[in-house]
Tab-separated table of C-alpha atoms and ligand atoms in Angstrom:
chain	number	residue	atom	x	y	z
A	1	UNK	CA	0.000	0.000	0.000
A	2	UNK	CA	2.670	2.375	1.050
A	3	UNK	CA	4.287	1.364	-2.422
A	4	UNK	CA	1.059	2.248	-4.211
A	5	UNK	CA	1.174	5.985	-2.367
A	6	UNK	CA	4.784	6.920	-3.332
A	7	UNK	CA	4.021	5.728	-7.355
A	8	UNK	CA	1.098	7.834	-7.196
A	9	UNK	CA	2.992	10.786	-5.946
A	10	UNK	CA	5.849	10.509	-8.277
A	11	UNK	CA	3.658	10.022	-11.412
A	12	UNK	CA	2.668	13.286	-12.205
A	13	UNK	CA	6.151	14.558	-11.063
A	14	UNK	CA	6.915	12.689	-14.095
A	15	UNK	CA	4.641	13.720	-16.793
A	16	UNK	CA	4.357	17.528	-15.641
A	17	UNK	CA	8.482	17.772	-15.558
A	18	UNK	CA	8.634	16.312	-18.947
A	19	UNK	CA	9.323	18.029	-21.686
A	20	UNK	CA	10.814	15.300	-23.553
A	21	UNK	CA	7.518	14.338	-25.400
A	22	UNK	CA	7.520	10.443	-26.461
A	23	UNK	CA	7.192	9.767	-29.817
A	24	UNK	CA	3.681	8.167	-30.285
A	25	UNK	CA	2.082	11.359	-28.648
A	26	UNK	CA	4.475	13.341	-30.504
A	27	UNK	CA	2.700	11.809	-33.843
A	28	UNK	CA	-1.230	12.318	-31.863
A	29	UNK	CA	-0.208	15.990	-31.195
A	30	UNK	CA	0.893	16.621	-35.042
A	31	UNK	CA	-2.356	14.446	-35.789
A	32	UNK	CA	-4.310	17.123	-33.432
A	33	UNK	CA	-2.522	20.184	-35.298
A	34	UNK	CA	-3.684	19.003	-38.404
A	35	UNK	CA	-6.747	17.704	-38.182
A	36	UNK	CA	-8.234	19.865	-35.088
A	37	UNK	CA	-6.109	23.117	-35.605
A	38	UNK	CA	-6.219	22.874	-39.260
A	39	UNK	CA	-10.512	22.953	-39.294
A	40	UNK	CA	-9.770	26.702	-38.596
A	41	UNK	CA	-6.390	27.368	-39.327
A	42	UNK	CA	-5.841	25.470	-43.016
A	43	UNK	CA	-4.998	22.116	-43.348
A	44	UNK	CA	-1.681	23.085	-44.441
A	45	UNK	CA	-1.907	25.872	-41.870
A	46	UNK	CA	-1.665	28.829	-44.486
A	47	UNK	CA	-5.176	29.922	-42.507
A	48	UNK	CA	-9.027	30.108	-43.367
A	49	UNK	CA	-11.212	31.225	-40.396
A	50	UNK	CA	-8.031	31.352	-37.978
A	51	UNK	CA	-5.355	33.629	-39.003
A	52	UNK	CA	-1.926	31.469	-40.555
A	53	UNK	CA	0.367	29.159	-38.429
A	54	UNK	CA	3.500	29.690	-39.922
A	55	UNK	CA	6.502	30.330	-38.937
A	56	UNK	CA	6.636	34.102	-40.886
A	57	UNK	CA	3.430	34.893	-39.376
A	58	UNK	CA	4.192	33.740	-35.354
A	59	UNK	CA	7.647	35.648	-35.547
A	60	UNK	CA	6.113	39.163	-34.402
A	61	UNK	CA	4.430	37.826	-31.365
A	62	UNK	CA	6.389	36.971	-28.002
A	63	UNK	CA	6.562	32.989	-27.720
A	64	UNK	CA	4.421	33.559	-23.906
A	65	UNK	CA	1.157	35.028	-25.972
A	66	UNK	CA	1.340	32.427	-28.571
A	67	UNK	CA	1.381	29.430	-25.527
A	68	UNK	CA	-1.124	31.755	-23.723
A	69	UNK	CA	-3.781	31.640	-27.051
A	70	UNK	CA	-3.443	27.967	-27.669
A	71	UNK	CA	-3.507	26.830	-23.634
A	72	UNK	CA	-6.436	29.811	-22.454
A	73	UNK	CA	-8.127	30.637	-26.116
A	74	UNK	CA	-9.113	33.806	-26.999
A	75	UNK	CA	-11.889	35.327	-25.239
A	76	UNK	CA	-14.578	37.198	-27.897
A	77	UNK	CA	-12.583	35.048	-31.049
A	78	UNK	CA	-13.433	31.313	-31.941
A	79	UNK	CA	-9.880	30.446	-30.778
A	80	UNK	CA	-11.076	27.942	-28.541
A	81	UNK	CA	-9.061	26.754	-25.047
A	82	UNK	CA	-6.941	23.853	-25.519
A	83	UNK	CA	-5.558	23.304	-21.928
A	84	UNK	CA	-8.269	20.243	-21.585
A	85	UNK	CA	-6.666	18.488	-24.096
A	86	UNK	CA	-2.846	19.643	-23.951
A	87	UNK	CA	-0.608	20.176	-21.042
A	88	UNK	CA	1.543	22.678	-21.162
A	89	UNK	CA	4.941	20.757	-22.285
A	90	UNK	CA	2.577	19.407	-25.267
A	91	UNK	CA	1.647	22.925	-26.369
A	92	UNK	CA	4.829	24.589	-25.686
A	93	UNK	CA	6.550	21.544	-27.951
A	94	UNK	CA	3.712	22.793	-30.592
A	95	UNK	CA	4.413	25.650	-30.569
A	96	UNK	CA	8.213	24.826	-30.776
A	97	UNK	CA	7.336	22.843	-34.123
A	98	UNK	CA	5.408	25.623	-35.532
A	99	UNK	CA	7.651	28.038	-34.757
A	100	UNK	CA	10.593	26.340	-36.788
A	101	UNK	CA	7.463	25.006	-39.113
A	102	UNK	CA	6.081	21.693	-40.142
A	103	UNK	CA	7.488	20.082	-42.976
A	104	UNK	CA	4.670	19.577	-45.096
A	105	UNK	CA	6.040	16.090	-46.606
A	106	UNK	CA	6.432	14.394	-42.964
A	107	UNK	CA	3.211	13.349	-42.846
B	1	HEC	C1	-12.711	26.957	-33.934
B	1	HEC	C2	-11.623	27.497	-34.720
B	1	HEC	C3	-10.194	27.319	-34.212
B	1	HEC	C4	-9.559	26.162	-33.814
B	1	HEC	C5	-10.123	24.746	-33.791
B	1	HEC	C6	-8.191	26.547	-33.471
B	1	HEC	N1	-8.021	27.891	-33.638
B	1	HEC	FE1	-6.313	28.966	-33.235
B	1	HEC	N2	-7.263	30.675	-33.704
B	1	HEC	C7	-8.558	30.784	-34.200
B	1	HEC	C8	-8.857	32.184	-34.438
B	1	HEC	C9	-10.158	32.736	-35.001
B	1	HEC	C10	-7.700	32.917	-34.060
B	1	HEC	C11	-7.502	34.435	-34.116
B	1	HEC	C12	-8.016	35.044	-32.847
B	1	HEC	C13	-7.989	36.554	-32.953
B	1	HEC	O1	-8.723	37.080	-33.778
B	1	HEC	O2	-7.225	37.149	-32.183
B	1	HEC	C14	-6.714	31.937	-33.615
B	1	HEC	C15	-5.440	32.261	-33.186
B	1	HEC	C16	-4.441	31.348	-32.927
B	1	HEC	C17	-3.058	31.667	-32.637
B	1	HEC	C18	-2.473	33.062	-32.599
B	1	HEC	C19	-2.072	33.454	-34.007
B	1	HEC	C20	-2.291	34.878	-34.336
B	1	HEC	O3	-1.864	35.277	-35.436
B	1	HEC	O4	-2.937	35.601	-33.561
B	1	HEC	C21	-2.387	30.509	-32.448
B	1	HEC	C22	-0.909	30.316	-32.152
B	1	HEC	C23	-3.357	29.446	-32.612
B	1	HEC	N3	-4.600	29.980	-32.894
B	1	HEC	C24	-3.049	28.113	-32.499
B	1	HEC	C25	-3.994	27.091	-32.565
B	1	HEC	C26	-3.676	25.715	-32.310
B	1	HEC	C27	-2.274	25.176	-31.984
B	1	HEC	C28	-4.825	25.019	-32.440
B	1	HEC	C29	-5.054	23.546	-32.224
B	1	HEC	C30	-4.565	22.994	-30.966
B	1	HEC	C31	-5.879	25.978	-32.795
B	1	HEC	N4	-5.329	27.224	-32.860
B	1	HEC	C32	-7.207	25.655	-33.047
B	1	HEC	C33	-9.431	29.733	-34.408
B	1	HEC	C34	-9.213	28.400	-34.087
């Protein structure tokens, strides 16, 4: 039992530390980006109801309000809040990617 308490205290240590992100939910996330981000943003994120997620168009805003938008939303836009579905390594490694942008061939 005492076992059972110390795994479930170190656990989320784990995951929330983490900012290596394993490859499997490395491929969901860039799954996610596409198929989720892109209903708004452009398949090929080049933009449609959201504005463009490339790497020209992120480069004028501070990395903190990019992470803040995809985590919290945007209140009054139909950028929804994606903190129920991403922690905060995941969308900060999202970001990462399209930051340095996605190679459109990779998947
Ligand atoms: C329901 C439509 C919708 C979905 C789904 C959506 N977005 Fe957005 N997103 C928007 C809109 C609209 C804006 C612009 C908000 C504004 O007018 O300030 C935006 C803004 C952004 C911005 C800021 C860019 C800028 O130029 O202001 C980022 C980054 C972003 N979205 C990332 C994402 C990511 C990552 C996902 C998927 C996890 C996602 N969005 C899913 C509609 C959406």
């Amino acid at each position: 039992m005492k076992r059972l308490f110390a795994l479930l205290f170190f656990l989320p240590a784990l995951t929330v530390g983490a900012d290596e992100i394993p490859p499997e939910r490395q491929s969901d996330l860039l799954h996610l980006l596409r198929h989720d981000c892109g209903a708004c943003h452009g398949m090929t994120l080049k933009g449609g109801l959201g504005p463009p997620l490339l790497p020209q168009s992120l480069a004028i805003y501070p990395r903190e309000f990019l992470l803040q938008t995809i985590l919290l939303g945007r209140a009054g836009t139909p950028m929804p809040p994606w903190r129920d579905f991403l922690t905060q390594a995941e969308a900060e490694w999202l970001l990462e990617q399209l930051l340095k942008g996605i190679d459109d061939n990779a998947s």
